[in-house]
CSV table of C-alpha atoms in Angstrom, one decimal:
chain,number,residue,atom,x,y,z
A,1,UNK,CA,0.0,0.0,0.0
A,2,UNK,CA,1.9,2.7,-1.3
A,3,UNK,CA,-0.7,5.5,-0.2
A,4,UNK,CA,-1.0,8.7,1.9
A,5,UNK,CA,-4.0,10.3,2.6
A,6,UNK,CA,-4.7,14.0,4.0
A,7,UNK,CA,-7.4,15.6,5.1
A,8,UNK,CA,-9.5,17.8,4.3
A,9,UNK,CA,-9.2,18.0,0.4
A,10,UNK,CA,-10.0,21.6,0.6
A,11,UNK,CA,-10.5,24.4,3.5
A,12,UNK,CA,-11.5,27.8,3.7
A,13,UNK,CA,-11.0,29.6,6.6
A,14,UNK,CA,-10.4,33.0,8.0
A,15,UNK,CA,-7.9,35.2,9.4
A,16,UNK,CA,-8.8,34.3,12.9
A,17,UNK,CA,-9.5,31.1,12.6
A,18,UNK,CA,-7.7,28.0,13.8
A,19,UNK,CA,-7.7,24.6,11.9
A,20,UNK,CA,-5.7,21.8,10.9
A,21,UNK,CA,-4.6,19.5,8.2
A,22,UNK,CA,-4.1,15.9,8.9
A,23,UNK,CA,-1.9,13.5,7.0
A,24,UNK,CA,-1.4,9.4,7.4
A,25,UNK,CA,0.8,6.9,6.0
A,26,UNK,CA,0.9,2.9,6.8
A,27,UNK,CA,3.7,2.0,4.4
A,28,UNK,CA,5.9,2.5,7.7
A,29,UNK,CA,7.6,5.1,6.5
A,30,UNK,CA,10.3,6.7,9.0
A,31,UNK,CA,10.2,10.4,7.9
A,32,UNK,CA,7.3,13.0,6.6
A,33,UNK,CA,7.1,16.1,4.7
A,34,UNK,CA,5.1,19.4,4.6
A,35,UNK,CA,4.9,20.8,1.4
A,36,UNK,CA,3.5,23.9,0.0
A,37,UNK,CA,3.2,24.4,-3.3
A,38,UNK,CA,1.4,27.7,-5.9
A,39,UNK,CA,0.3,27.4,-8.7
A,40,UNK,CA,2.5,26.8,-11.4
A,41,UNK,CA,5.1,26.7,-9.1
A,42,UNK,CA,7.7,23.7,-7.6
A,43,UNK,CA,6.3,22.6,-4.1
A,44,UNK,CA,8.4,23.8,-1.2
A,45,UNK,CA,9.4,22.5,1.7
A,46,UNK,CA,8.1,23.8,5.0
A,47,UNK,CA,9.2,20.8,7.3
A,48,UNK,CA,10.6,17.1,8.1
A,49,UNK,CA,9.5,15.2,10.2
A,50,UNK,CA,12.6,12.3,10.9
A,51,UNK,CA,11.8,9.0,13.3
A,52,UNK,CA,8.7,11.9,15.3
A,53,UNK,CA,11.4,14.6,15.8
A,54,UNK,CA,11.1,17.7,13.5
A,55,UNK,CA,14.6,18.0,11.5
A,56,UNK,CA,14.1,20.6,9.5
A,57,UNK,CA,11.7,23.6,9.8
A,58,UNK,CA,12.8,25.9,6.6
A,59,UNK,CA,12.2,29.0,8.7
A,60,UNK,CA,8.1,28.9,8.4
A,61,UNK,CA,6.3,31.6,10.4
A,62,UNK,CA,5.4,30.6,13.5
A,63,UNK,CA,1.0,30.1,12.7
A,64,UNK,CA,2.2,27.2,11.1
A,65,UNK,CA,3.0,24.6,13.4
A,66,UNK,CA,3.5,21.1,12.9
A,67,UNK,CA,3.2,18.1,15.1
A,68,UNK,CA,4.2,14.4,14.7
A,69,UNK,CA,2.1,12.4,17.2
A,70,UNK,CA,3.1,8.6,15.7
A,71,UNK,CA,5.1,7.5,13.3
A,72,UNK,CA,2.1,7.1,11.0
A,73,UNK,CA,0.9,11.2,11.6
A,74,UNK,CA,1.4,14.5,10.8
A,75,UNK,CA,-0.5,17.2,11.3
A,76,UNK,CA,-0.1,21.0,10.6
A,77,UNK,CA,-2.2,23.4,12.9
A,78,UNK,CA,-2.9,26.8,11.3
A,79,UNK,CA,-3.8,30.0,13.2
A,80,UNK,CA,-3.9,33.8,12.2
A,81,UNK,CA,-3.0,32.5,8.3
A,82,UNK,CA,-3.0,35.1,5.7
A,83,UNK,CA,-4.3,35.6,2.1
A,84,UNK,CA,-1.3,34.9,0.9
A,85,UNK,CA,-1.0,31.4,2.4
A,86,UNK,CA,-3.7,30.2,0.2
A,87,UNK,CA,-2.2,27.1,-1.2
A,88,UNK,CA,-2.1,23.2,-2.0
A,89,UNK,CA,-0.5,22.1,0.9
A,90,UNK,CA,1.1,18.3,0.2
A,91,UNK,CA,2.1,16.0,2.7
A,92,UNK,CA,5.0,13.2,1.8
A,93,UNK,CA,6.5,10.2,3.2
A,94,UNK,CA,9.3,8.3,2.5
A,95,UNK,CA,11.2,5.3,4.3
A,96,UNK,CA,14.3,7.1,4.7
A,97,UNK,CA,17.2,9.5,3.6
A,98,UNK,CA,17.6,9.2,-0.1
A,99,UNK,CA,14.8,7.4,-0.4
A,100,UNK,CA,11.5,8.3,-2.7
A,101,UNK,CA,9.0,10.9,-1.4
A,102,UNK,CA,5.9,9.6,-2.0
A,103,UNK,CA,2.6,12.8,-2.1
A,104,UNK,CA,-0.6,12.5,-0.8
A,105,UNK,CA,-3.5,14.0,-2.9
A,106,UNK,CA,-3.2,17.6,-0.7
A,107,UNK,CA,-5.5,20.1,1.0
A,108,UNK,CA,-6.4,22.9,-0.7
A,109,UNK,CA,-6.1,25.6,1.0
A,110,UNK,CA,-8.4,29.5,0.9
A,111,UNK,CA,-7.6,31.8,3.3
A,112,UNK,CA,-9.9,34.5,2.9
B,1,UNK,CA,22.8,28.4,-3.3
B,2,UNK,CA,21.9,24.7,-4.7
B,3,UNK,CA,20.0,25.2,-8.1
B,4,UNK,CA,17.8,22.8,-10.5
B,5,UNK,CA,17.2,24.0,-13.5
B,6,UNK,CA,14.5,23.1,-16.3
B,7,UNK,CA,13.0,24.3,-19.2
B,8,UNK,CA,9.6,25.6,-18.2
B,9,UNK,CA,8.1,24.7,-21.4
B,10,UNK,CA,5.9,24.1,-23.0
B,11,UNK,CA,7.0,21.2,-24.9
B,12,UNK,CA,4.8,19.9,-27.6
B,13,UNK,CA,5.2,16.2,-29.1
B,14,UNK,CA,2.7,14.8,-31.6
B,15,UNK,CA,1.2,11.2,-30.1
B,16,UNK,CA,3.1,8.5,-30.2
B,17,UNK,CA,6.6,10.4,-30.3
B,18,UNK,CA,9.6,10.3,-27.8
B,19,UNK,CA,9.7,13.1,-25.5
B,20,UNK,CA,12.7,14.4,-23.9
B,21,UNK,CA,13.0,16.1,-20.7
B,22,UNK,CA,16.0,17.8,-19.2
B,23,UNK,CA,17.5,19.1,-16.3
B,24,UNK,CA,20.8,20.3,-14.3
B,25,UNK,CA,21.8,20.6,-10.8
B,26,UNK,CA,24.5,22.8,-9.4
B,27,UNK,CA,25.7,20.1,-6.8
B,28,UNK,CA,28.1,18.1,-7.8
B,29,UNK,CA,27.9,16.2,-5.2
B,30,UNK,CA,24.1,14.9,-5.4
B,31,UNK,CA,23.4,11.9,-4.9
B,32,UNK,CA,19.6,10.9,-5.6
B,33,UNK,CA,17.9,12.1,-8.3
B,34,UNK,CA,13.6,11.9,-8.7
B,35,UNK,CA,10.9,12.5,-11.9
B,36,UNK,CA,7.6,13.2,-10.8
B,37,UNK,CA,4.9,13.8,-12.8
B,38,UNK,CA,2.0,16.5,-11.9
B,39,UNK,CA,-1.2,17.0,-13.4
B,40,UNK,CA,-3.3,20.1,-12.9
B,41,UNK,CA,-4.7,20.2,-9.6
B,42,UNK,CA,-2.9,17.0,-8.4
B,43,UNK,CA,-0.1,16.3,-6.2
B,44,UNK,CA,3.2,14.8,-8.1
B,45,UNK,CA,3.4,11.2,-8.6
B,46,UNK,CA,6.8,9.4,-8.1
B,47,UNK,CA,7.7,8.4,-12.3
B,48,UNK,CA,11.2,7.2,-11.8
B,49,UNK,CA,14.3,7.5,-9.6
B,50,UNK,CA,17.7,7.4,-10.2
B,51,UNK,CA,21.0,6.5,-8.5
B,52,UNK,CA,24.0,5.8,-10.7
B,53,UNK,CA,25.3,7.0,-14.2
B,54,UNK,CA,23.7,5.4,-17.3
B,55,UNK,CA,20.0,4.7,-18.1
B,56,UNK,CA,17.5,3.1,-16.3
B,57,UNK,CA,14.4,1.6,-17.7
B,58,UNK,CA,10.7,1.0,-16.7
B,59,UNK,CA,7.9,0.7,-19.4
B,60,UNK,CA,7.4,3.7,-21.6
B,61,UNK,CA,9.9,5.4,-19.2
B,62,UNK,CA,13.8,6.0,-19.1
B,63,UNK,CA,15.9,8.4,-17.0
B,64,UNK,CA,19.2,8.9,-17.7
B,65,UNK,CA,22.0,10.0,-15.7
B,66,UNK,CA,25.7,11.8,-16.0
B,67,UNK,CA,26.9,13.3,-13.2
B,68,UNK,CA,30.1,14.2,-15.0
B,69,UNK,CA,27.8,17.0,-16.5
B,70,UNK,CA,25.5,17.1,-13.4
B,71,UNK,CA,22.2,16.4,-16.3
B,72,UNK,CA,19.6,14.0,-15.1
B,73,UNK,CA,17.3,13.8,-18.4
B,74,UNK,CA,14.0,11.7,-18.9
B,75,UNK,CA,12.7,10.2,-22.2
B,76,UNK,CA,9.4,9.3,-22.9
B,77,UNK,CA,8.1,6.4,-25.3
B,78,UNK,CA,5.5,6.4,-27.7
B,79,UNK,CA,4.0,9.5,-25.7
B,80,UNK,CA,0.3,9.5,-25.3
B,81,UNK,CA,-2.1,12.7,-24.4
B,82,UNK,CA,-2.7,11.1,-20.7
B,83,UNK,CA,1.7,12.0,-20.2
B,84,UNK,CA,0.1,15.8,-20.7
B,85,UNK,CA,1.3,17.2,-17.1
B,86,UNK,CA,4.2,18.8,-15.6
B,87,UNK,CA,7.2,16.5,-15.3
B,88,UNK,CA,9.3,17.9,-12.3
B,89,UNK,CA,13.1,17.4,-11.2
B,90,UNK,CA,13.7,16.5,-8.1
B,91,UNK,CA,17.5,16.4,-6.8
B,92,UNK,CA,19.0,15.2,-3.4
B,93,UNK,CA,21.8,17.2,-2.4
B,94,UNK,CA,25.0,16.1,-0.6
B,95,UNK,CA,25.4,16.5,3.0
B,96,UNK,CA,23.4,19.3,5.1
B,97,UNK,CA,20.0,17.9,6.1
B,98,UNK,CA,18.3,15.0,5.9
B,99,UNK,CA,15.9,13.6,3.2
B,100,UNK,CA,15.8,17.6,1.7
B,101,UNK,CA,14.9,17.5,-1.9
B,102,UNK,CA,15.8,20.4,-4.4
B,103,UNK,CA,13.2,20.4,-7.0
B,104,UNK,CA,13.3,22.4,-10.1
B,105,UNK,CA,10.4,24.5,-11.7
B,106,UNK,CA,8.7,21.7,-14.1
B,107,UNK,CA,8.8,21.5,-17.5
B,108,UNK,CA,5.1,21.5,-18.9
B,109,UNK,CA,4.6,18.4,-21.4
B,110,UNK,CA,1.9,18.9,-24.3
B,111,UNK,CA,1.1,15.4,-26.0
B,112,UNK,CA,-1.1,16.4,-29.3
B,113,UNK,CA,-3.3,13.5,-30.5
């Protein structure tokens, strides 16, 4: 089962609010990803996730904040977002360094 | 400031030609080397990885690797319109952090029936 799944496929939410996007993987992969990726653009990488400890955070503002509870989670909590982080938000998994990412389907993101 | 660079595109092939995709890196000392392919809307799909120098093969697909010139390339076979998409380069660097991939802006694939 080569398959990660994330939820919700889209949100729209407010300045004020507070939400977050899930992401799960039973392939037992070892290390996750948070991606965000515009349109027409290359996804970027906002963090990794390496054995449950964050490795890298590529210096996202702080109303993103990630959080591995298992091996097989990921979720990203969003609070106080703006405009501009309207996105497709990907999350990725692979079984170690070097290895393949594999993408969920993403959540589609509208802050208005 | 680690770089991969691709043609943006877009590249047009009529059906059932061979279409190439290209693309360099500026660290010599990568090591893995990713083609995923996106279609509009979607998330990118894992098409083929690659290690070592040469080609390597699977179906339709074959990527093909010289890191003498630091070019990672990626044909296609007998190209239908369902390989429309973005094709993206994704490149592992050497050293720094863990499992970080470098990809490069996507070269848009047109397939004309």
């Amino acid at each position: 089962d080569t398959e990660v799944t994330q939820t919700p496929k889209h949100l729209v939410m407010g300045m004020t609010n507070k939400k977050s996007l899930k992401c799960e993987q039973h392939m037992g992969h070892r290390a996750m990803y948070w991606y965000k990726q515009k349109a027409k653009k290359p996804p970027e990488l906002m963090f990794v996730y390496s054995y449950e400890k964050l490795s890298i955070n590529e210096s996202v503002p702080s109303r993103f904040s990630p959080e591995c509870p298992n091996s097989s989670l990921l979720n990203l909590h969003l609070h106080a977002l703006q405009p501009e982080d309207s996105a497709l938000y990907l999350c990725a998994s692979s079984q170690g360094r070097s290895d393949e990412q594999f993408f969920g389907p993403g959540t589609r993101l509208t802050v208005l | 400031q680690k770089e991969v660079e691709q043609n943006s595109g877009p590249l047009s092939v009529p059906e059932g030609a061979i279409a190439s995709l290209n693309c360099t890196y500026s660290d010599r000392g990568s090591q893995s080397f990713f083609w995923y392919r996106q279609y509009s809307g979607k998330s990118p799909e894992l098409i083929m990885f690659i290690y070592s120098n040469g080609d390597k093969e699977d179906g339709r697909f074959t990527a093909q690797l010289n890191k003498a010139s630091q070019y990672v390339s990626l044909l296609i076979r007998d190209s239908q319109p369902s390989d429309s998409a973005t094709y993206l380069c994704a490149v592992e660097p050497y050293g720094g952090a863990t499992n970080k991939l470098i990809f490069g802006t996507g070269t848009l694939l047109a397939v004309q029936p």
